[in-house]
PDB file of C-alpha atoms in Angstrom:
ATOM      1  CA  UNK A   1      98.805  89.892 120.837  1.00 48.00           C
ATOM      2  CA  UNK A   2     102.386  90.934 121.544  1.00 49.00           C
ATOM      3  CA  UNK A   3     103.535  94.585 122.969  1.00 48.00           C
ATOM      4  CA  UNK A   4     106.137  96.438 121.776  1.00 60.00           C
ATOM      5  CA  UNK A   5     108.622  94.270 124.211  1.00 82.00           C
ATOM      6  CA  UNK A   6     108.236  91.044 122.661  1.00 92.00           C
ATOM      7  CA  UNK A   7     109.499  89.990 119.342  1.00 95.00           C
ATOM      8  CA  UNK A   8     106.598  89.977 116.433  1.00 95.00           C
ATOM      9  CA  UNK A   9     107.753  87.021 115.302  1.00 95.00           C
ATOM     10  CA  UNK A  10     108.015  84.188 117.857  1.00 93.00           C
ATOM     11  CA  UNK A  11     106.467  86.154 120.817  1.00 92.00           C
ATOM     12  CA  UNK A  12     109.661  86.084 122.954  1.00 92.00           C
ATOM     13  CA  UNK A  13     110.671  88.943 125.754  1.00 92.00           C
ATOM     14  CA  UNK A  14     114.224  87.957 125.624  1.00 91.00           C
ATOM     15  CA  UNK A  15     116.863  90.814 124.442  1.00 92.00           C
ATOM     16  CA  UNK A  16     114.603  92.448 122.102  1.00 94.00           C
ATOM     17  CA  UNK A  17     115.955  94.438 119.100  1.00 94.00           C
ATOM     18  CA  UNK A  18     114.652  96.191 116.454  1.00 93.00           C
ATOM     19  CA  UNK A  19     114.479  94.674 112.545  1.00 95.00           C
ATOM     20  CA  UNK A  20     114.902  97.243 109.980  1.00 95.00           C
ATOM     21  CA  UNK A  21     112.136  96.617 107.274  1.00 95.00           C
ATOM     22  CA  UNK A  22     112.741  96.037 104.422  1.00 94.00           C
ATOM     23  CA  UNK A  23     116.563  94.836 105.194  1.00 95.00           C
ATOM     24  CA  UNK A  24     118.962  97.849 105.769  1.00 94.00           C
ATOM     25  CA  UNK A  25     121.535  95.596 103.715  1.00 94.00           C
ATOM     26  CA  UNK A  26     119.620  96.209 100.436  1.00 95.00           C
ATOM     27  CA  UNK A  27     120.033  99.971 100.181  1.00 93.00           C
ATOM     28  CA  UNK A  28     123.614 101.609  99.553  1.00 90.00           C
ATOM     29  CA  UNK A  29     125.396 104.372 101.637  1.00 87.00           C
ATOM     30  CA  UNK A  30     123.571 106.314 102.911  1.00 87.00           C
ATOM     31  CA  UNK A  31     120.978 104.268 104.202  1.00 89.00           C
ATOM     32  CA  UNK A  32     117.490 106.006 104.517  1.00 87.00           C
ATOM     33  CA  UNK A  33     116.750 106.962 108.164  1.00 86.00           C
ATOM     34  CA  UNK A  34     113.124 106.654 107.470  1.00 88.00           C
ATOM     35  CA  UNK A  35     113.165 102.539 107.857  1.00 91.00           C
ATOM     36  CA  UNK A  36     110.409 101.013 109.712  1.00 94.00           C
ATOM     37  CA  UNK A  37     111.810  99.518 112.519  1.00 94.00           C
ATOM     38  CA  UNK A  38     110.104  95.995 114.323  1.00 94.00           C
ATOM     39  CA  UNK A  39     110.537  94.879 117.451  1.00 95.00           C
ATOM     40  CA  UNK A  40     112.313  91.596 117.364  1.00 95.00           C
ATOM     41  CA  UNK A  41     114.162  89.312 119.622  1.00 95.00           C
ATOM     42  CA  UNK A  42     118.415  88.817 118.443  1.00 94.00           C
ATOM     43  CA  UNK A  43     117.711  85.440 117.849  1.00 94.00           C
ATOM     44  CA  UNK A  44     114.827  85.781 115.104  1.00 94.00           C
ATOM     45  CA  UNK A  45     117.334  88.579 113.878  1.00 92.00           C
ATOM     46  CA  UNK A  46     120.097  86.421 113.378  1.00 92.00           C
ATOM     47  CA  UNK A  47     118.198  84.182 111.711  1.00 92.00           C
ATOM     48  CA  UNK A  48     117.014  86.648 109.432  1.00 94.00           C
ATOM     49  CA  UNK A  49     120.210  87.710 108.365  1.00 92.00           C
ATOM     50  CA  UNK A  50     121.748  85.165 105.826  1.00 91.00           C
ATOM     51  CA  UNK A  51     118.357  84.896 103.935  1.00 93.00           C
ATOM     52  CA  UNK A  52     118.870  89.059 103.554  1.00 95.00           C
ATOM     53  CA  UNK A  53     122.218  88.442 101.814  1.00 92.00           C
ATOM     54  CA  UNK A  54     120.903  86.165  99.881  1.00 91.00           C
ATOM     55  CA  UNK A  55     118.014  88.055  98.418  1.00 93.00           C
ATOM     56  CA  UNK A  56     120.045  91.149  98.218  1.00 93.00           C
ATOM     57  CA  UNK A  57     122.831  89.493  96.039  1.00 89.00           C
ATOM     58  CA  UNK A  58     120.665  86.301  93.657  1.00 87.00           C
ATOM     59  CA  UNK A  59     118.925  90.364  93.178  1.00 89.00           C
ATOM     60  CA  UNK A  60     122.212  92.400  92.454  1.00 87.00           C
ATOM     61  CA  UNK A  61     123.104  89.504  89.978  1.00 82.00           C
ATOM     62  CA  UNK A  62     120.494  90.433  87.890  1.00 81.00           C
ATOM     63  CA  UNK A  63     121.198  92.288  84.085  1.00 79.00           C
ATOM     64  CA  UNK A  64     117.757  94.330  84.235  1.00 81.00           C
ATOM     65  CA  UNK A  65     119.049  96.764  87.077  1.00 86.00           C
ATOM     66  CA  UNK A  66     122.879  96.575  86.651  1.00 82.00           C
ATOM     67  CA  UNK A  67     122.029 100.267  85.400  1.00 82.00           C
ATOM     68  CA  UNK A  68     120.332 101.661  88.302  1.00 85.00           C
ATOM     69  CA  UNK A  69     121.706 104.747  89.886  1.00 82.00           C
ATOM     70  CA  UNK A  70     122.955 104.228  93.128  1.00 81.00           C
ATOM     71  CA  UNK A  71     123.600 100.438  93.402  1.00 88.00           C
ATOM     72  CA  UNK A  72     127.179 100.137  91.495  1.00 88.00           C
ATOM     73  CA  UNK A  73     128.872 100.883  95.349  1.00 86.00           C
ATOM     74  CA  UNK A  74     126.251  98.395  96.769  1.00 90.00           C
ATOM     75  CA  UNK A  75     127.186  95.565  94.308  1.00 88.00           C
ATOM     76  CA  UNK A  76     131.260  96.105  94.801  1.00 88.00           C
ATOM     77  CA  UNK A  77     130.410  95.912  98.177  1.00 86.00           C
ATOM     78  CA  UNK A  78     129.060  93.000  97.819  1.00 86.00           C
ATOM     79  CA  UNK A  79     132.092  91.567  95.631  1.00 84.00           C
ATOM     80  CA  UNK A  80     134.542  92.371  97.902  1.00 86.00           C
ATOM     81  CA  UNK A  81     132.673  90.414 100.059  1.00 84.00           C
ATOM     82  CA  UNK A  82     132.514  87.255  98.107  1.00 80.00           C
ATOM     83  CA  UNK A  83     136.233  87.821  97.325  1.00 82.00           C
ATOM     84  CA  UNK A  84     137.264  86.682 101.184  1.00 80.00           C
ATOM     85  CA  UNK A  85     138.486  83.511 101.747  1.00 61.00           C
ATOM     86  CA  UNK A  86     135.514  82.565 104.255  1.00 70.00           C
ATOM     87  CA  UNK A  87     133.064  83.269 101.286  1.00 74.00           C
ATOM     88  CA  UNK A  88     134.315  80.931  98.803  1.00 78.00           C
ATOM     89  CA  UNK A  89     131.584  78.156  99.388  1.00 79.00           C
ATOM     90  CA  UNK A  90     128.659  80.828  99.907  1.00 78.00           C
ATOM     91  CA  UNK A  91     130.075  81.882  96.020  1.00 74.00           C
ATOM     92  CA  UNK A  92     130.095  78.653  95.112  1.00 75.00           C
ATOM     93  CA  UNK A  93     126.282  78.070  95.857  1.00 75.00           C
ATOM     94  CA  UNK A  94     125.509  81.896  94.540  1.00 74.00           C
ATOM     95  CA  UNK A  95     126.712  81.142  91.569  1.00 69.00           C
ATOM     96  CA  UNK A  96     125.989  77.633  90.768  1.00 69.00           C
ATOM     97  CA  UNK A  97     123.883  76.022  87.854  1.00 60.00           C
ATOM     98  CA  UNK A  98     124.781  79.728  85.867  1.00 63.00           C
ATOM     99  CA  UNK A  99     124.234  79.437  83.012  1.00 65.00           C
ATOM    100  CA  UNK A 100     124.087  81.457  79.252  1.00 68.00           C
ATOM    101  CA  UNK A 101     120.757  81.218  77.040  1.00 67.00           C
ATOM    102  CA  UNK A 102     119.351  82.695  73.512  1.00 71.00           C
ATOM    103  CA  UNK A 103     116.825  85.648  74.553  1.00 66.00           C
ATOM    104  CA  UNK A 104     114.295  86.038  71.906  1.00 69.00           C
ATOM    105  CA  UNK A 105     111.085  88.273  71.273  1.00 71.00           C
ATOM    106  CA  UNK A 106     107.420  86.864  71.271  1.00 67.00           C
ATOM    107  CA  UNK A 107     107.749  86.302  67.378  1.00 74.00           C
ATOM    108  CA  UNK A 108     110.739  84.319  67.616  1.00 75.00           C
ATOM    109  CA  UNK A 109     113.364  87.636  66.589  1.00 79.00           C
ATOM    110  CA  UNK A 110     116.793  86.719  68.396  1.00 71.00           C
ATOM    111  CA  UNK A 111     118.232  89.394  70.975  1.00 73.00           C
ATOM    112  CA  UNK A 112     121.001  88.174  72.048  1.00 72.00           C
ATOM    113  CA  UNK A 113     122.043  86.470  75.098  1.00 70.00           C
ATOM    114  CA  UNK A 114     121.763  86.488  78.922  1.00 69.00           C
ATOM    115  CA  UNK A 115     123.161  84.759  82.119  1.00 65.00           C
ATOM    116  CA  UNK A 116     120.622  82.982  84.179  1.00 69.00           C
ATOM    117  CA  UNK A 117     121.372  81.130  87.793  1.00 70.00           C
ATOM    118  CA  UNK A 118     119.558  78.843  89.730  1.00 76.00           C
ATOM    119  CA  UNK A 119     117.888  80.347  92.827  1.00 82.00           C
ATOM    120  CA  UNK A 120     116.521  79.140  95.916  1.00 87.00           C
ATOM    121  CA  UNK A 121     112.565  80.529  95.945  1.00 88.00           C
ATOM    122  CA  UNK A 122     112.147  79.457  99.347  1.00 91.00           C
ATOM    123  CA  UNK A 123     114.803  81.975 100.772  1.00 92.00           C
ATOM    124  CA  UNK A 124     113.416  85.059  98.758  1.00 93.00           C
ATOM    125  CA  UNK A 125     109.795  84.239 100.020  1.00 94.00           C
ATOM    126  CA  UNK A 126     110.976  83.743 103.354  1.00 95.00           C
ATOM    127  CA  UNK A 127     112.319  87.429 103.220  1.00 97.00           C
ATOM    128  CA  UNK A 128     108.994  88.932 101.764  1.00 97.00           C
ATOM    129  CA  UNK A 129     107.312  86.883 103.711  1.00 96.00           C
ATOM    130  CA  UNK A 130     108.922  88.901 107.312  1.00 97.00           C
ATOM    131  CA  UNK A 131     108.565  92.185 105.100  1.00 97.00           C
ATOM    132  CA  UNK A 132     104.849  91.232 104.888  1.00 97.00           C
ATOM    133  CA  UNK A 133     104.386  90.799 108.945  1.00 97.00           C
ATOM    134  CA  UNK A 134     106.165  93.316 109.594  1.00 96.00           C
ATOM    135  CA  UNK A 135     104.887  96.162 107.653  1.00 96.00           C
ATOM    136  CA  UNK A 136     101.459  94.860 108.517  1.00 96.00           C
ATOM    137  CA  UNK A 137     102.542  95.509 112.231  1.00 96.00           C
ATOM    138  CA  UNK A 138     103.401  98.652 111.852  1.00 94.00           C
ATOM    139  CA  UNK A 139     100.756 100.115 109.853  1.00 93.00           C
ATOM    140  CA  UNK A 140      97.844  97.934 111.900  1.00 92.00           C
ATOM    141  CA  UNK A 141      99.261  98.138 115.124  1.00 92.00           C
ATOM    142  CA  UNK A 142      98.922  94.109 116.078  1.00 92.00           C
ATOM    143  CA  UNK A 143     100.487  91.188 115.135  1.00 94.00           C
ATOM    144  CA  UNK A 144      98.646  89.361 112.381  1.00 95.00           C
ATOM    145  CA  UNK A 145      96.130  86.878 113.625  1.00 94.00           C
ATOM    146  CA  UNK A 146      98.190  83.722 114.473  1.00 93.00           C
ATOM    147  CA  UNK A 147      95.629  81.674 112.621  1.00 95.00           C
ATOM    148  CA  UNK A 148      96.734  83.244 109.656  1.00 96.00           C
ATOM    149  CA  UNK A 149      99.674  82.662 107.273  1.00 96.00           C
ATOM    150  CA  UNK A 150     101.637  84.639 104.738  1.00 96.00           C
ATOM    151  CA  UNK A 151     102.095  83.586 101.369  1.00 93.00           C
ATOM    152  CA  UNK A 152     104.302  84.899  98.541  1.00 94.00           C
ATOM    153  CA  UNK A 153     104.356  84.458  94.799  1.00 90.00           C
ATOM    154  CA  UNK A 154     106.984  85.734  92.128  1.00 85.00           C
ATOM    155  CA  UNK A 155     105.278  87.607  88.946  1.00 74.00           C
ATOM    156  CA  UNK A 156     106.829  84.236  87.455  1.00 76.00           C
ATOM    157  CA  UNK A 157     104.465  82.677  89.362  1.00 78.00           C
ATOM    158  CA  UNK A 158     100.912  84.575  88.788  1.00 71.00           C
ATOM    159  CA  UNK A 159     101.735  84.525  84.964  1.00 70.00           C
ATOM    160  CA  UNK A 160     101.449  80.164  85.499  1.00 73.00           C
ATOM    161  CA  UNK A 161      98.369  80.454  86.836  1.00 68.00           C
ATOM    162  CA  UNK A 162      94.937  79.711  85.001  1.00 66.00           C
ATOM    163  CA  UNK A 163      93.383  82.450  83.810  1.00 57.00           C
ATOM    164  CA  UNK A 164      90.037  82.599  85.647  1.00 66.00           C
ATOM    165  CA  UNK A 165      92.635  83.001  88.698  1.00 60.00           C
ATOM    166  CA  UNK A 166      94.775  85.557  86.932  1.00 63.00           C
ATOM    167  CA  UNK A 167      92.025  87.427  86.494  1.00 69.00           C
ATOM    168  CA  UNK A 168      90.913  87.995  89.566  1.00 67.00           C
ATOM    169  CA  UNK A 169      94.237  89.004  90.815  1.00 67.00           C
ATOM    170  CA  UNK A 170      94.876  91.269  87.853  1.00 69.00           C
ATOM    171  CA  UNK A 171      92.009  93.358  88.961  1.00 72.00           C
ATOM    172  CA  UNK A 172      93.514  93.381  92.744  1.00 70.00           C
ATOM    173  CA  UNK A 173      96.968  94.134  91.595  1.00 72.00           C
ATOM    174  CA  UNK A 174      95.494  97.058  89.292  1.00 73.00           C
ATOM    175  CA  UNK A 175      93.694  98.382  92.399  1.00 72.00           C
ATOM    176  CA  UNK A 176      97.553  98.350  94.454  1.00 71.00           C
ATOM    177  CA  UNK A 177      98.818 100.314  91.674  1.00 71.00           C
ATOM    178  CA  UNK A 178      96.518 102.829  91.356  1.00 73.00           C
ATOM    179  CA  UNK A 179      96.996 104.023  94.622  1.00 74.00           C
ATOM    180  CA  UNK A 180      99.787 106.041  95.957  1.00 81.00           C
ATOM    181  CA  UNK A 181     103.103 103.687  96.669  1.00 87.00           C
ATOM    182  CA  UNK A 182     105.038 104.222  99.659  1.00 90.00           C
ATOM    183  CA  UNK A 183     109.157 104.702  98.748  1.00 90.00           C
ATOM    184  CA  UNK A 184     111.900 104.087 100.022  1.00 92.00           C
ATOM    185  CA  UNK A 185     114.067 106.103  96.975  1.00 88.00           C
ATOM    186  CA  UNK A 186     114.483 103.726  93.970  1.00 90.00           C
ATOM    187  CA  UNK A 187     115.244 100.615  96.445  1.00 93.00           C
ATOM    188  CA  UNK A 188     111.807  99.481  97.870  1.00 95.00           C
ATOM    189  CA  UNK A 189     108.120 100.422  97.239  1.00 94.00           C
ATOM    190  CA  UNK A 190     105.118  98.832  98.354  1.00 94.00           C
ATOM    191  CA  UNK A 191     101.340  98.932  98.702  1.00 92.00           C
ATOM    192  CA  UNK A 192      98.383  96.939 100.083  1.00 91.00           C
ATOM    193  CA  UNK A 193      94.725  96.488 100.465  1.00 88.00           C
ATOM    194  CA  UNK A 194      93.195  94.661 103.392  1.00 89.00           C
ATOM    195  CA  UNK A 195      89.648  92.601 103.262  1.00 86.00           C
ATOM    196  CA  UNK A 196      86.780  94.782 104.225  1.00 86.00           C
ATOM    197  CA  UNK A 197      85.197  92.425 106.208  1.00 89.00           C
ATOM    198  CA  UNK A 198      88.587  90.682 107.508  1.00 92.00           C
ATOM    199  CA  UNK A 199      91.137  92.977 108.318  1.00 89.00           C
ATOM    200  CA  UNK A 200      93.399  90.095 108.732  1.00 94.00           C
ATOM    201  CA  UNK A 201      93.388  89.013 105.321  1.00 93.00           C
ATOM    202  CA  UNK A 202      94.889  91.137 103.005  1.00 92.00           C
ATOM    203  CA  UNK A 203      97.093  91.596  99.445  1.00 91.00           C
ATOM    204  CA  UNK A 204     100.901  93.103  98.748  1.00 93.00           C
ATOM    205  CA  UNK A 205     102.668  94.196  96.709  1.00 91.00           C
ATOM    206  CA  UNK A 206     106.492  95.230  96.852  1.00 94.00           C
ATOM    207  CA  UNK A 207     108.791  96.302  93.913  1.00 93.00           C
ATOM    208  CA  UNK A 208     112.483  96.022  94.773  1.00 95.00           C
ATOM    209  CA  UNK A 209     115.084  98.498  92.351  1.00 93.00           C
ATOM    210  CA  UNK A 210     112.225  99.636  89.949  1.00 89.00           C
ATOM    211  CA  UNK A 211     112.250  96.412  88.147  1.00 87.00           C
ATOM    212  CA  UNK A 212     111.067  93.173  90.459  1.00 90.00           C
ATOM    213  CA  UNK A 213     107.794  92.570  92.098  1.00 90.00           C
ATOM    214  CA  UNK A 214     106.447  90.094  94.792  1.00 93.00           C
ATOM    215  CA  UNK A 215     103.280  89.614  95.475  1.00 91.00           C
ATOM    216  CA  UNK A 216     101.957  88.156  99.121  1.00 93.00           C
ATOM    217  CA  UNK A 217      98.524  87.553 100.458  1.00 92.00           C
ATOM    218  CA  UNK A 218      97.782  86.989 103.994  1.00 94.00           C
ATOM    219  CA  UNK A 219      94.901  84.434 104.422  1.00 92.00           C
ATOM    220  CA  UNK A 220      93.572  81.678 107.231  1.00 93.00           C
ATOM    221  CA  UNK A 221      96.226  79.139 107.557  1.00 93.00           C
ATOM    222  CA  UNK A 222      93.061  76.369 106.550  1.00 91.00           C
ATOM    223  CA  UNK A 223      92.783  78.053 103.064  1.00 85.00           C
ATOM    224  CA  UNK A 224      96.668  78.571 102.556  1.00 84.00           C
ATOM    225  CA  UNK A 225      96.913  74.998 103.130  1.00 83.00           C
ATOM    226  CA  UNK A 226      94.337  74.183 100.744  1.00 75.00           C
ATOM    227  CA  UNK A 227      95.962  76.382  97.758  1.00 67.00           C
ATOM    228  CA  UNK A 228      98.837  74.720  98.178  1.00 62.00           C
ATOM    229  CA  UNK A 229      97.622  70.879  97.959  1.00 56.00           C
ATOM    230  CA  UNK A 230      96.002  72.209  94.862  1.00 47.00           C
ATOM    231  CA  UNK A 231      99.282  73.970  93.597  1.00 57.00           C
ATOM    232  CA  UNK A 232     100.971  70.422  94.316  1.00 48.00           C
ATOM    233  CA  UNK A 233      98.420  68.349  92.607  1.00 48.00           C
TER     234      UNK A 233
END
């Protein structure tokens, strides 16, 4: 188990820093001061650090929170950014495969349309998936079992499931939400159950801007493993 002088996330005791969880770069001026810091080593952090742009601006992109109080100085932040010369292939890939599609109801009724992009899963999990260690961390007070693995799924992904699974995470996701969230303003909110009898495996669930959810699980790497063989099949 690492101390508080080693980095949570590759053990090392080499110029340790602290990562802000969730990412300080999602929230607008002024950031809260209530963050929950990790202890982490500079080079896990700037590793981290391109996969937090990422997330934050596939997220801004989206037409469901364009509305949200608070975020319109975030996103022209963000486009002042992507205006600089040294940003024009990191645009590029942002942007790429966009595309604009018919949005209809369940019964067919025609709504209008909406611009959808292409978007690297592996990136956003790979943020939730830190988020997941290191709130665990913090609120458990150890590193999670290094037998153990994180996995992440998109609300895309639970509604593709069969429904003898979805119903068994239905009930755990209605037991998150019935307890008390913990907030970070409008930005970030999250909750999570552990195991009874395994306090290393456990369910989350984190809602980014009011509007989109993750959901991670941490289980023994052996059954991870297994789930996804069977995803693959």
């Amino acid at each position: 188990m690492q101390g508080k002088k080693t980095c949570i996330y590759c053990g090392s005791s080499k110029k340790i820093t602290k990562d802000h969880i969730p990412p300080k770069c999602l929230f607008p001026e002024p950031v809260p001061k209530n963050l929950i810091t990790i202890p982490s080593c500079e080079k896990c952090n700037q590793k981290f650090s391109k996969d937090d742009e990422y997330f934050r601006d596939v997220i801004l992109m989206r037409e469901d929170i364009f509305d949200l109080e608070g975020l319109e100085k975030l996103r022209n932040k963000v486009i002042r950014s992507l205006r600089r010369v040294e940003s024009s292939k990191y645009k590029k890939s942002l942007i790429s495969g966009s595309e604009r599609v018919n949005v209809f109801t369940k019964s067919g009724l025609f709504t209008g349309k909406k611009t959808t992009y292409n978007v690297d899963l592996n990136r956003l999990r790979n943020v939730i998936n830190r988020i997941t260690r290191g709130i665990y961390y913090k609120k458990e007070g150890e590193v999670l079992d290094e037998n153990y693995d994180v996995k992440t799924y998109t609300s895309e992904d639970i509604a593709e499931w069969n429904l003898d699974s979805q119903k068994e995470w239905i009930v755990l996701i209605d037991n998150l939400f019935k307890k008390r969230f913990h907030h970070f303003g409008k930005i970030f909110a999250y909750n999570y159950l552990l195991a009874k009898d395994d306090p290393n495996a456990s369910v989350w669930i984190f809602n980014f801007y009011l509007k989109i959810v993750f959901i991670s699980i941490t289980l023994p790497k052996k059954i991870i493993a297994t789930e996804d063989s069977l995803e693959t099949d």
